[in-house]
mmCIF file with all atom_site columns, C-alpha atoms in Angstrom:
data_model
loop_
_atom_site.group_PDB
_atom_site.id
_atom_site.type_symbol
_atom_site.label_atom_id
_atom_site.label_alt_id
_atom_site.label_comp_id
_atom_site.label_asym_id
_atom_site.label_entity_id
_atom_site.label_seq_id
_atom_site.pdbx_PDB_ins_code
_atom_site.Cartn_x
_atom_site.Cartn_y
_atom_site.Cartn_z
_atom_site.occupancy
_atom_site.B_iso_or_equiv
_atom_site.pdbx_formal_charge
_atom_site.auth_seq_id
_atom_site.auth_comp_id
_atom_site.auth_asym_id
_atom_site.auth_atom_id
_atom_site.pdbx_PDB_model_num
ATOM 1   C CA . ALA D 1 1   ? 180.505 224.255 -102.963 1.00 76.00 ? 1   ALA D CA 1
ATOM 2   C CA . GLN D 1 2   ? 182.121 224.680 -99.580  1.00 83.00 ? 2   GLN D CA 1
ATOM 3   C CA . ARG D 1 3   ? 181.765 228.040 -97.863  1.00 91.00 ? 3   ARG D CA 1
ATOM 4   C CA . VAL D 1 4   ? 182.419 229.352 -94.368  1.00 94.00 ? 4   VAL D CA 1
ATOM 5   C CA . THR D 1 5   ? 181.069 232.671 -93.111  1.00 96.00 ? 5   THR D CA 1
ATOM 6   C CA . GLN D 1 6   ? 182.136 234.510 -89.993  1.00 96.00 ? 6   GLN D CA 1
ATOM 7   C CA . PRO D 1 7   ? 179.898 237.580 -89.811  1.00 95.00 ? 7   PRO D CA 1
ATOM 8   C CA . GLU D 1 8   ? 181.880 239.544 -87.221  1.00 95.00 ? 8   GLU D CA 1
ATOM 9   C CA . LYS D 1 9   ? 185.271 241.032 -88.039  1.00 95.00 ? 9   LYS D CA 1
ATOM 10  C CA . LEU D 1 10  ? 185.820 242.199 -84.474  1.00 96.00 ? 10  LEU D CA 1
ATOM 11  C CA . LEU D 1 11  ? 184.368 241.129 -81.155  1.00 97.00 ? 11  LEU D CA 1
ATOM 12  C CA . SER D 1 12  ? 185.334 243.177 -78.139  1.00 97.00 ? 12  SER D CA 1
ATOM 13  C CA . VAL D 1 13  ? 184.405 242.058 -74.612  1.00 97.00 ? 13  VAL D CA 1
ATOM 14  C CA . PHE D 1 14  ? 185.526 242.698 -71.065  1.00 97.00 ? 14  PHE D CA 1
ATOM 15  C CA . LYS D 1 15  ? 187.434 240.115 -69.064  1.00 97.00 ? 15  LYS D CA 1
ATOM 16  C CA . GLY D 1 16  ? 185.045 237.686 -67.424  1.00 97.00 ? 16  GLY D CA 1
ATOM 17  C CA . ALA D 1 17  ? 182.256 238.253 -69.949  1.00 97.00 ? 17  ALA D CA 1
ATOM 18  C CA . PRO D 1 18  ? 180.878 235.408 -72.078  1.00 97.00 ? 18  PRO D CA 1
ATOM 19  C CA . VAL D 1 19  ? 182.116 235.070 -75.623  1.00 97.00 ? 19  VAL D CA 1
ATOM 20  C CA . GLU D 1 20  ? 180.432 233.676 -78.722  1.00 97.00 ? 20  GLU D CA 1
ATOM 21  C CA . LEU D 1 21  ? 182.181 233.737 -82.076  1.00 98.00 ? 21  LEU D CA 1
ATOM 22  C CA . LYS D 1 22  ? 179.781 232.935 -84.881  1.00 97.00 ? 22  LYS D CA 1
ATOM 23  C CA . CYS D 1 23  ? 180.427 230.584 -87.779  1.00 97.00 ? 23  CYS D CA 1
ATOM 24  C CA . ASN D 1 24  ? 178.022 229.448 -90.469  1.00 97.00 ? 24  ASN D CA 1
ATOM 25  C CA . TYR D 1 25  ? 178.833 227.047 -93.232  1.00 95.00 ? 25  TYR D CA 1
ATOM 26  C CA . SER D 1 26  ? 177.515 225.857 -96.547  1.00 92.00 ? 26  SER D CA 1
ATOM 27  C CA . TYR D 1 27  ? 178.136 222.295 -97.641  1.00 88.00 ? 27  TYR D CA 1
ATOM 28  C CA . SER D 1 28  ? 175.836 219.713 -99.132  1.00 82.00 ? 28  SER D CA 1
ATOM 29  C CA . GLY D 1 29  ? 177.361 216.682 -97.411  1.00 80.00 ? 29  GLY D CA 1
ATOM 30  C CA . SER D 1 30  ? 178.574 215.960 -93.884  1.00 81.00 ? 30  SER D CA 1
ATOM 31  C CA . PRO D 1 31  ? 181.300 218.446 -92.986  1.00 85.00 ? 31  PRO D CA 1
ATOM 32  C CA . GLU D 1 32  ? 184.211 218.285 -90.622  1.00 88.00 ? 32  GLU D CA 1
ATOM 33  C CA . LEU D 1 33  ? 184.450 221.605 -88.771  1.00 92.00 ? 33  LEU D CA 1
ATOM 34  C CA . PHE D 1 34  ? 187.312 223.210 -86.931  1.00 94.00 ? 34  PHE D CA 1
ATOM 35  C CA . TRP D 1 35  ? 188.308 226.359 -85.087  1.00 96.00 ? 35  TRP D CA 1
ATOM 36  C CA . TYR D 1 36  ? 191.828 227.657 -85.578  1.00 96.00 ? 36  TYR D CA 1
ATOM 37  C CA . VAL D 1 37  ? 193.472 230.456 -83.588  1.00 97.00 ? 37  VAL D CA 1
ATOM 38  C CA . GLN D 1 38  ? 196.334 232.819 -84.316  1.00 96.00 ? 38  GLN D CA 1
ATOM 39  C CA . TYR D 1 39  ? 197.868 234.630 -81.368  1.00 96.00 ? 39  TYR D CA 1
ATOM 40  C CA . SER D 1 40  ? 199.977 237.706 -81.962  1.00 94.00 ? 40  SER D CA 1
ATOM 41  C CA . ARG D 1 41  ? 203.218 236.823 -83.773  1.00 91.00 ? 41  ARG D CA 1
ATOM 42  C CA . GLN D 1 42  ? 202.477 233.104 -83.668  1.00 94.00 ? 42  GLN D CA 1
ATOM 43  C CA . ARG D 1 43  ? 201.531 230.529 -86.258  1.00 94.00 ? 43  ARG D CA 1
ATOM 44  C CA . LEU D 1 44  ? 197.972 229.600 -86.952  1.00 95.00 ? 44  LEU D CA 1
ATOM 45  C CA . GLN D 1 45  ? 197.102 226.517 -84.910  1.00 94.00 ? 45  GLN D CA 1
ATOM 46  C CA . LEU D 1 46  ? 194.195 224.202 -84.289  1.00 93.00 ? 46  LEU D CA 1
ATOM 47  C CA . LEU D 1 47  ? 192.014 225.106 -81.311  1.00 94.00 ? 47  LEU D CA 1
ATOM 48  C CA . LEU D 1 48  ? 189.355 222.431 -81.538  1.00 92.00 ? 48  LEU D CA 1
ATOM 49  C CA . ARG D 1 49  ? 187.431 220.185 -83.928  1.00 89.00 ? 49  ARG D CA 1
ATOM 50  C CA . HIS D 1 50  ? 183.797 219.189 -83.765  1.00 84.00 ? 50  HIS D CA 1
ATOM 51  C CA . ILE D 1 51  ? 184.443 215.481 -84.134  1.00 77.00 ? 51  ILE D CA 1
ATOM 52  C CA . SER D 1 52  ? 186.366 215.395 -80.857  1.00 77.00 ? 52  SER D CA 1
ATOM 53  C CA . ARG D 1 53  ? 183.638 217.156 -78.858  1.00 76.00 ? 53  ARG D CA 1
ATOM 54  C CA . GLU D 1 54  ? 186.324 218.549 -76.597  1.00 81.00 ? 54  GLU D CA 1
ATOM 55  C CA . SER D 1 55  ? 186.818 221.700 -74.569  1.00 84.00 ? 55  SER D CA 1
ATOM 56  C CA . ILE D 1 56  ? 190.124 223.460 -75.115  1.00 86.00 ? 56  ILE D CA 1
ATOM 57  C CA . LYS D 1 57  ? 191.180 226.439 -72.961  1.00 91.00 ? 57  LYS D CA 1
ATOM 58  C CA . GLY D 1 58  ? 187.565 226.674 -71.829  1.00 92.00 ? 58  GLY D CA 1
ATOM 59  C CA . PHE D 1 59  ? 186.238 226.966 -75.386  1.00 94.00 ? 59  PHE D CA 1
ATOM 60  C CA . THR D 1 60  ? 183.537 224.696 -76.783  1.00 93.00 ? 60  THR D CA 1
ATOM 61  C CA . ALA D 1 61  ? 181.755 224.533 -80.111  1.00 94.00 ? 61  ALA D CA 1
ATOM 62  C CA . ASP D 1 62  ? 178.684 222.561 -81.089  1.00 87.00 ? 62  ASP D CA 1
ATOM 63  C CA . LEU D 1 63  ? 177.804 221.593 -84.606  1.00 89.00 ? 63  LEU D CA 1
ATOM 64  C CA . ASN D 1 64  ? 174.198 222.502 -85.400  1.00 91.00 ? 64  ASN D CA 1
ATOM 65  C CA . LYS D 1 65  ? 173.367 220.873 -88.719  1.00 89.00 ? 65  LYS D CA 1
ATOM 66  C CA . GLY D 1 66  ? 169.874 222.354 -88.805  1.00 91.00 ? 66  GLY D CA 1
ATOM 67  C CA . GLU D 1 67  ? 171.225 225.901 -88.615  1.00 92.00 ? 67  GLU D CA 1
ATOM 68  C CA . THR D 1 68  ? 174.482 224.991 -90.400  1.00 93.00 ? 68  THR D CA 1
ATOM 69  C CA . SER D 1 69  ? 176.414 226.665 -87.611  1.00 95.00 ? 69  SER D CA 1
ATOM 70  C CA . PHE D 1 70  ? 179.471 225.933 -85.498  1.00 95.00 ? 70  PHE D CA 1
ATOM 71  C CA . HIS D 1 71  ? 179.706 228.803 -83.041  1.00 96.00 ? 71  HIS D CA 1
ATOM 72  C CA . LEU D 1 72  ? 182.627 229.012 -80.607  1.00 96.00 ? 72  LEU D CA 1
ATOM 73  C CA . LYS D 1 73  ? 181.774 229.780 -76.988  1.00 96.00 ? 73  LYS D CA 1
ATOM 74  C CA . LYS D 1 74  ? 183.504 230.488 -73.729  1.00 96.00 ? 74  LYS D CA 1
ATOM 75  C CA . PRO D 1 75  ? 181.651 231.419 -70.543  1.00 96.00 ? 75  PRO D CA 1
ATOM 76  C CA . PHE D 1 76  ? 184.326 233.717 -69.073  1.00 97.00 ? 76  PHE D CA 1
ATOM 77  C CA . ALA D 1 77  ? 186.790 235.454 -71.385  1.00 97.00 ? 77  ALA D CA 1
ATOM 78  C CA . GLN D 1 78  ? 190.405 235.957 -70.340  1.00 97.00 ? 78  GLN D CA 1
ATOM 79  C CA . GLU D 1 79  ? 192.826 238.581 -71.647  1.00 97.00 ? 79  GLU D CA 1
ATOM 80  C CA . GLU D 1 80  ? 195.029 235.839 -73.083  1.00 96.00 ? 80  GLU D CA 1
ATOM 81  C CA . ASP D 1 81  ? 192.155 234.789 -75.334  1.00 97.00 ? 81  ASP D CA 1
ATOM 82  C CA . SER D 1 82  ? 192.731 237.906 -77.439  1.00 98.00 ? 82  SER D CA 1
ATOM 83  C CA . ALA D 1 83  ? 193.605 236.605 -80.908  1.00 98.00 ? 83  ALA D CA 1
ATOM 84  C CA . MET D 1 84  ? 192.310 236.030 -84.421  1.00 97.00 ? 84  MET D CA 1
ATOM 85  C CA . TYR D 1 85  ? 189.926 233.093 -84.691  1.00 97.00 ? 85  TYR D CA 1
ATOM 86  C CA . TYR D 1 86  ? 189.148 231.239 -87.899  1.00 97.00 ? 86  TYR D CA 1
ATOM 87  C CA . CYS D 1 87  ? 186.411 228.725 -88.529  1.00 96.00 ? 87  CYS D CA 1
ATOM 88  C CA . ALA D 1 88  ? 187.279 226.040 -91.092  1.00 95.00 ? 88  ALA D CA 1
ATOM 89  C CA . LEU D 1 89  ? 185.484 223.281 -92.976  1.00 93.00 ? 89  LEU D CA 1
ATOM 90  C CA . SER D 1 90  ? 186.584 220.120 -94.686  1.00 88.00 ? 90  SER D CA 1
ATOM 91  C CA . GLY D 1 91  ? 184.114 218.211 -96.785  1.00 75.00 ? 91  GLY D CA 1
ATOM 92  C CA . GLN D 1 92  ? 183.841 214.443 -96.570  1.00 58.00 ? 92  GLN D CA 1
ATOM 93  C CA . SER D 1 93  ? 185.892 213.726 -99.619  1.00 61.00 ? 93  SER D CA 1
ATOM 94  C CA . ASN D 1 94  ? 188.988 211.712 -100.384 1.00 57.00 ? 94  ASN D CA 1
ATOM 95  C CA . THR D 1 95  ? 191.159 214.753 -100.849 1.00 68.00 ? 95  THR D CA 1
ATOM 96  C CA . GLY D 1 96  ? 190.599 216.692 -97.632  1.00 76.00 ? 96  GLY D CA 1
ATOM 97  C CA . LYS D 1 97  ? 190.317 220.215 -99.008  1.00 84.00 ? 97  LYS D CA 1
ATOM 98  C CA . LEU D 1 98  ? 190.225 222.728 -96.132  1.00 89.00 ? 98  LEU D CA 1
ATOM 99  C CA . ILE D 1 99  ? 188.389 226.049 -96.436  1.00 91.00 ? 99  ILE D CA 1
ATOM 100 C CA . PHE D 1 100 ? 188.517 228.921 -93.949  1.00 94.00 ? 100 PHE D CA 1
ATOM 101 C CA . GLY D 1 101 ? 186.248 231.799 -93.061  1.00 94.00 ? 101 GLY D CA 1
ATOM 102 C CA . GLN D 1 102 ? 187.106 235.486 -92.950  1.00 95.00 ? 102 GLN D CA 1
ATOM 103 C CA . GLY D 1 103 ? 188.234 235.391 -89.348  1.00 95.00 ? 103 GLY D CA 1
ATOM 104 C CA . THR D 1 104 ? 187.104 237.231 -86.216  1.00 97.00 ? 104 THR D CA 1
ATOM 105 C CA . THR D 1 105 ? 189.434 239.256 -84.018  1.00 97.00 ? 105 THR D CA 1
ATOM 106 C CA . LEU D 1 106 ? 188.605 238.747 -80.373  1.00 98.00 ? 106 LEU D CA 1
ATOM 107 C CA . GLN D 1 107 ? 189.694 241.569 -78.121  1.00 98.00 ? 107 GLN D CA 1
ATOM 108 C CA . VAL D 1 108 ? 189.365 240.980 -74.383  1.00 97.00 ? 108 VAL D CA 1
ATOM 109 C CA . LYS D 1 109 ? 189.679 244.175 -72.386  1.00 97.00 ? 109 LYS D CA 1
ATOM 110 C CA . PRO D 1 110 ? 190.859 244.239 -68.761  1.00 95.00 ? 110 PRO D CA 1
ATOM 111 C CA . ASP G 2 1   ? 207.495 218.265 -83.317  1.00 69.00 ? 1   ASP G CA 1
ATOM 112 C CA . VAL G 2 2   ? 205.749 218.908 -86.617  1.00 64.00 ? 2   VAL G CA 1
ATOM 113 C CA . LYS G 2 3   ? 207.504 221.374 -88.798  1.00 90.00 ? 3   LYS G CA 1
ATOM 114 C CA . VAL G 2 4   ? 206.226 223.254 -91.784  1.00 96.00 ? 4   VAL G CA 1
ATOM 115 C CA . THR G 2 5   ? 208.906 225.573 -93.010  1.00 96.00 ? 5   THR G CA 1
ATOM 116 C CA . GLN G 2 6   ? 208.535 228.357 -95.532  1.00 96.00 ? 6   GLN G CA 1
ATOM 117 C CA . SER G 2 7   ? 211.712 229.461 -97.229  1.00 92.00 ? 7   SER G CA 1
ATOM 118 C CA . SER G 2 8   ? 211.379 233.192 -96.573  1.00 92.00 ? 8   SER G CA 1
ATOM 119 C CA . ARG G 2 9   ? 209.726 235.377 -93.921  1.00 94.00 ? 9   ARG G CA 1
ATOM 120 C CA . TYR G 2 10  ? 209.844 238.517 -96.042  1.00 97.00 ? 10  TYR G CA 1
ATOM 121 C CA . LEU G 2 11  ? 210.213 239.040 -99.768  1.00 97.00 ? 11  LEU G CA 1
ATOM 122 C CA . VAL G 2 12  ? 210.206 242.160 -101.894 1.00 97.00 ? 12  VAL G CA 1
ATOM 123 C CA . LYS G 2 13  ? 209.833 241.655 -105.636 1.00 97.00 ? 13  LYS G CA 1
ATOM 124 C CA . ARG G 2 14  ? 209.288 243.882 -108.627 1.00 97.00 ? 14  ARG G CA 1
ATOM 125 C CA . THR G 2 15  ? 206.224 243.841 -110.824 1.00 98.00 ? 15  THR G CA 1
ATOM 126 C CA . GLY G 2 16  ? 206.611 241.305 -113.587 1.00 97.00 ? 16  GLY G CA 1
ATOM 127 C CA . GLU G 2 17  ? 209.160 239.137 -111.784 1.00 97.00 ? 17  GLU G CA 1
ATOM 128 C CA . LYS G 2 18  ? 208.697 235.391 -111.480 1.00 97.00 ? 18  LYS G CA 1
ATOM 129 C CA . VAL G 2 19  ? 208.445 234.519 -107.787 1.00 97.00 ? 19  VAL G CA 1
ATOM 130 C CA . PHE G 2 20  ? 208.865 231.166 -106.074 1.00 97.00 ? 20  PHE G CA 1
ATOM 131 C CA . LEU G 2 21  ? 207.597 230.502 -102.579 1.00 97.00 ? 21  LEU G CA 1
ATOM 132 C CA . GLU G 2 22  ? 208.800 227.231 -101.122 1.00 97.00 ? 22  GLU G CA 1
ATOM 133 C CA . CYS G 2 23  ? 207.309 225.118 -98.378  1.00 97.00 ? 23  CYS G CA 1
ATOM 134 C CA . VAL G 2 24  ? 208.660 221.938 -96.792  1.00 97.00 ? 24  VAL G CA 1
ATOM 135 C CA . GLN G 2 25  ? 206.995 219.632 -94.251  1.00 97.00 ? 25  GLN G CA 1
ATOM 136 C CA . ASP G 2 26  ? 208.576 216.794 -92.303  1.00 95.00 ? 26  ASP G CA 1
ATOM 137 C CA . MET G 2 27  ? 205.506 214.805 -91.228  1.00 92.00 ? 27  MET G CA 1
ATOM 138 C CA . ASP G 2 28  ? 204.985 212.735 -94.380  1.00 93.00 ? 28  ASP G CA 1
ATOM 139 C CA . HIS G 2 29  ? 201.617 214.448 -94.866  1.00 92.00 ? 29  HIS G CA 1
ATOM 140 C CA . GLU G 2 30  ? 199.681 213.741 -98.029  1.00 91.00 ? 30  GLU G CA 1
ATOM 141 C CA . ASN G 2 31  ? 197.971 217.144 -98.184  1.00 92.00 ? 31  ASN G CA 1
ATOM 142 C CA . MET G 2 32  ? 199.603 220.512 -98.637  1.00 95.00 ? 32  MET G CA 1
ATOM 143 C CA . PHE G 2 33  ? 197.960 223.896 -99.045  1.00 95.00 ? 33  PHE G CA 1
ATOM 144 C CA . TRP G 2 34  ? 198.758 227.464 -100.055 1.00 97.00 ? 34  TRP G CA 1
ATOM 145 C CA . TYR G 2 35  ? 196.625 230.291 -98.670  1.00 97.00 ? 35  TYR G CA 1
ATOM 146 C CA . ARG G 2 36  ? 196.604 234.072 -98.870  1.00 97.00 ? 36  ARG G CA 1
ATOM 147 C CA . GLN G 2 37  ? 195.858 235.904 -95.672  1.00 95.00 ? 37  GLN G CA 1
ATOM 148 C CA . ASP G 2 38  ? 194.460 239.426 -96.112  1.00 94.00 ? 38  ASP G CA 1
ATOM 149 C CA . PRO G 2 39  ? 192.744 241.614 -93.479  1.00 89.00 ? 39  PRO G CA 1
ATOM 150 C CA . GLY G 2 40  ? 188.992 241.299 -93.688  1.00 87.00 ? 40  GLY G CA 1
ATOM 151 C CA . LEU G 2 41  ? 189.192 238.490 -96.242  1.00 91.00 ? 41  LEU G CA 1
ATOM 152 C CA . GLY G 2 42  ? 190.569 235.774 -94.002  1.00 91.00 ? 42  GLY G CA 1
ATOM 153 C CA . LEU G 2 43  ? 192.439 232.805 -95.424  1.00 94.00 ? 43  LEU G CA 1
ATOM 154 C CA . ARG G 2 44  ? 191.677 232.154 -99.047  1.00 95.00 ? 44  ARG G CA 1
ATOM 155 C CA . LEU G 2 45  ? 192.787 228.898 -100.611 1.00 94.00 ? 45  LEU G CA 1
ATOM 156 C CA . ILE G 2 46  ? 194.960 229.357 -103.672 1.00 97.00 ? 46  ILE G CA 1
ATOM 157 C CA . TYR G 2 47  ? 195.902 225.759 -104.450 1.00 96.00 ? 47  TYR G CA 1
ATOM 158 C CA . PHE G 2 48  ? 195.788 222.433 -102.723 1.00 92.00 ? 48  PHE G CA 1
ATOM 159 C CA . SER G 2 49  ? 197.748 219.250 -103.359 1.00 94.00 ? 49  SER G CA 1
ATOM 160 C CA . TYR G 2 50  ? 196.559 215.858 -102.126 1.00 90.00 ? 50  TYR G CA 1
ATOM 161 C CA . ASP G 2 51  ? 199.447 213.805 -103.516 1.00 90.00 ? 51  ASP G CA 1
ATOM 162 C CA . VAL G 2 52  ? 202.676 214.150 -105.434 1.00 92.00 ? 52  VAL G CA 1
ATOM 163 C CA . LYS G 2 53  ? 202.019 215.794 -108.793 1.00 89.00 ? 53  LYS G CA 1
ATOM 164 C CA . MET G 2 54  ? 198.310 216.133 -107.910 1.00 90.00 ? 54  MET G CA 1
ATOM 165 C CA . LYS G 2 55  ? 196.746 219.530 -107.399 1.00 92.00 ? 55  LYS G CA 1
ATOM 166 C CA . GLU G 2 56  ? 193.373 221.152 -107.148 1.00 91.00 ? 56  GLU G CA 1
ATOM 167 C CA . LYS G 2 57  ? 192.488 224.800 -107.626 1.00 92.00 ? 57  LYS G CA 1
ATOM 168 C CA . GLY G 2 58  ? 191.264 226.725 -104.658 1.00 92.00 ? 58  GLY G CA 1
ATOM 169 C CA . ASP G 2 59  ? 189.112 229.832 -104.633 1.00 91.00 ? 59  ASP G CA 1
ATOM 170 C CA . ILE G 2 60  ? 191.677 232.259 -106.062 1.00 95.00 ? 60  ILE G CA 1
ATOM 171 C CA . PRO G 2 61  ? 194.106 230.413 -108.381 1.00 96.00 ? 61  PRO G CA 1
ATOM 172 C CA . GLU G 2 62  ? 194.380 233.159 -110.998 1.00 96.00 ? 62  GLU G CA 1
ATOM 173 C CA . GLY G 2 63  ? 197.925 234.405 -111.389 1.00 96.00 ? 63  GLY G CA 1
ATOM 174 C CA . TYR G 2 64  ? 199.396 231.464 -109.484 1.00 97.00 ? 64  TYR G CA 1
ATOM 175 C CA . SER G 2 65  ? 200.655 227.985 -110.245 1.00 97.00 ? 65  SER G CA 1
ATOM 176 C CA . VAL G 2 66  ? 202.053 225.242 -108.024 1.00 97.00 ? 66  VAL G CA 1
ATOM 177 C CA . SER G 2 67  ? 204.485 222.369 -108.175 1.00 97.00 ? 67  SER G CA 1
ATOM 178 C CA . ARG G 2 68  ? 204.720 219.256 -106.090 1.00 96.00 ? 68  ARG G CA 1
ATOM 179 C CA . GLU G 2 69  ? 207.443 216.939 -107.346 1.00 95.00 ? 69  GLU G CA 1
ATOM 180 C CA . LYS G 2 70  ? 208.220 215.458 -103.927 1.00 96.00 ? 70  LYS G CA 1
ATOM 181 C CA . LYS G 2 71  ? 205.851 214.659 -101.096 1.00 95.00 ? 71  LYS G CA 1
ATOM 182 C CA . GLU G 2 72  ? 207.515 216.985 -98.608  1.00 96.00 ? 72  GLU G CA 1
ATOM 183 C CA . ARG G 2 73  ? 207.776 220.070 -100.826 1.00 97.00 ? 73  ARG G CA 1
ATOM 184 C CA . PHE G 2 74  ? 205.075 222.312 -102.274 1.00 97.00 ? 74  PHE G CA 1
ATOM 185 C CA . SER G 2 75  ? 205.992 225.385 -104.267 1.00 97.00 ? 75  SER G CA 1
ATOM 186 C CA . LEU G 2 76  ? 203.835 228.370 -105.134 1.00 98.00 ? 76  LEU G CA 1
ATOM 187 C CA . ILE G 2 77  ? 204.788 230.227 -108.294 1.00 98.00 ? 77  ILE G CA 1
ATOM 188 C CA . LEU G 2 78  ? 203.797 233.718 -109.327 1.00 97.00 ? 78  LEU G CA 1
ATOM 189 C CA . GLU G 2 79  ? 204.536 233.725 -113.051 1.00 94.00 ? 79  GLU G CA 1
ATOM 190 C CA . SER G 2 80  ? 204.483 237.511 -113.326 1.00 97.00 ? 80  SER G CA 1
ATOM 191 C CA . ALA G 2 81  ? 204.097 239.240 -109.989 1.00 97.00 ? 81  ALA G CA 1
ATOM 192 C CA . SER G 2 82  ? 201.631 242.103 -109.702 1.00 97.00 ? 82  SER G CA 1
ATOM 193 C CA . THR G 2 83  ? 201.033 244.619 -106.940 1.00 97.00 ? 83  THR G CA 1
ATOM 194 C CA . ASN G 2 84  ? 197.676 243.027 -106.073 1.00 97.00 ? 84  ASN G CA 1
ATOM 195 C CA . GLN G 2 85  ? 199.572 239.905 -105.079 1.00 98.00 ? 85  GLN G CA 1
ATOM 196 C CA . THR G 2 86  ? 201.148 241.739 -102.159 1.00 98.00 ? 86  THR G CA 1
ATOM 197 C CA . SER G 2 87  ? 200.005 239.682 -99.196  1.00 98.00 ? 87  SER G CA 1
ATOM 198 C CA . MET G 2 88  ? 200.864 237.215 -96.455  1.00 97.00 ? 88  MET G CA 1
ATOM 199 C CA . TYR G 2 89  ? 201.166 233.678 -97.843  1.00 98.00 ? 89  TYR G CA 1
ATOM 200 C CA . LEU G 2 90  ? 200.644 230.692 -95.587  1.00 97.00 ? 90  LEU G CA 1
ATOM 201 C CA . CYS G 2 91  ? 201.576 227.117 -96.337  1.00 97.00 ? 91  CYS G CA 1
ATOM 202 C CA . ALA G 2 92  ? 200.020 224.208 -94.445  1.00 96.00 ? 92  ALA G CA 1
ATOM 203 C CA . SER G 2 93  ? 200.116 220.425 -94.443  1.00 95.00 ? 93  SER G CA 1
ATOM 204 C CA . SER G 2 94  ? 197.820 217.747 -93.075  1.00 91.00 ? 94  SER G CA 1
ATOM 205 C CA . SER G 2 95  ? 197.164 214.035 -93.196  1.00 86.00 ? 95  SER G CA 1
ATOM 206 C CA . ARG G 2 96  ? 194.634 212.682 -95.711  1.00 78.00 ? 96  ARG G CA 1
ATOM 207 C CA . VAL G 2 97  ? 191.725 213.334 -93.382  1.00 72.00 ? 97  VAL G CA 1
ATOM 208 C CA . PRO G 2 98  ? 192.692 216.752 -92.049  1.00 65.00 ? 98  PRO G CA 1
ATOM 209 C CA . PHE G 2 99  ? 192.050 216.406 -88.378  1.00 70.00 ? 99  PHE G CA 1
ATOM 210 C CA . GLU G 2 100 ? 194.761 218.956 -87.921  1.00 85.00 ? 100 GLU G CA 1
ATOM 211 C CA . ALA G 2 101 ? 196.492 221.203 -90.409  1.00 91.00 ? 101 ALA G CA 1
ATOM 212 C CA . PHE G 2 102 ? 199.928 222.507 -89.465  1.00 94.00 ? 102 PHE G CA 1
ATOM 213 C CA . PHE G 2 103 ? 200.990 225.912 -90.684  1.00 96.00 ? 103 PHE G CA 1
ATOM 214 C CA . GLY G 2 104 ? 204.226 227.542 -91.649  1.00 96.00 ? 104 GLY G CA 1
ATOM 215 C CA . GLN G 2 105 ? 205.311 230.867 -90.240  1.00 95.00 ? 105 GLN G CA 1
ATOM 216 C CA . GLY G 2 106 ? 204.145 232.748 -93.323  1.00 96.00 ? 106 GLY G CA 1
ATOM 217 C CA . THR G 2 107 ? 205.865 234.732 -96.063  1.00 97.00 ? 107 THR G CA 1
ATOM 218 C CA . ARG G 2 108 ? 205.038 238.392 -96.346  1.00 97.00 ? 108 ARG G CA 1
ATOM 219 C CA . LEU G 2 109 ? 205.420 239.236 -100.008 1.00 98.00 ? 109 LEU G CA 1
ATOM 220 C CA . THR G 2 110 ? 205.545 242.818 -101.197 1.00 98.00 ? 110 THR G CA 1
ATOM 221 C CA . VAL G 2 111 ? 205.389 243.491 -104.926 1.00 98.00 ? 111 VAL G CA 1
ATOM 222 C CA . VAL G 2 112 ? 206.554 246.965 -105.902 1.00 97.00 ? 112 VAL G CA 1
#
């Protein structure tokens, strides 16, 4: 079964501090992993995906298969990063089912 | 510009009513999804469709059904609405390999 766990409901940091949003997954095969973000009064949208190995808005995430984790990191938080962040997993199947975690609210204080 | 459009932003229905939530996408995506979004519980998959007339149950299908007669439209049906189905409902679509899922604006359903 596919499962995504985000252990923190709320992460509050000061502007300029490092940020790490945790994500652990459970899947027996090779997963595709994603981070989605929802800013206030906006639609949920893709932030980044592990397969692209990209940095978006200063955020990076590395897939650690040994620890089954895909934590999201940013070295210096900005106030505009305040949002709800969701980790998501898609198993390597023909259908492309997409499962999300519980979400973490990131609050960046001035 | 990809568009996923949900028919209503806000709905108020009475307990026991049959409720239809409609979702339309214009990107010719194979996959469409219905999620519930509740504080502290995140996005929970209700149903998923990977082709016309094809569907797969998600984690919380009880009390819901879906219909996909055309590729661009995916409907969520509450056969007999109950107060515990009060929630924000999100529709999404993606290509077969979901490198990116696109979301609708959400429907906030209140069942009284």
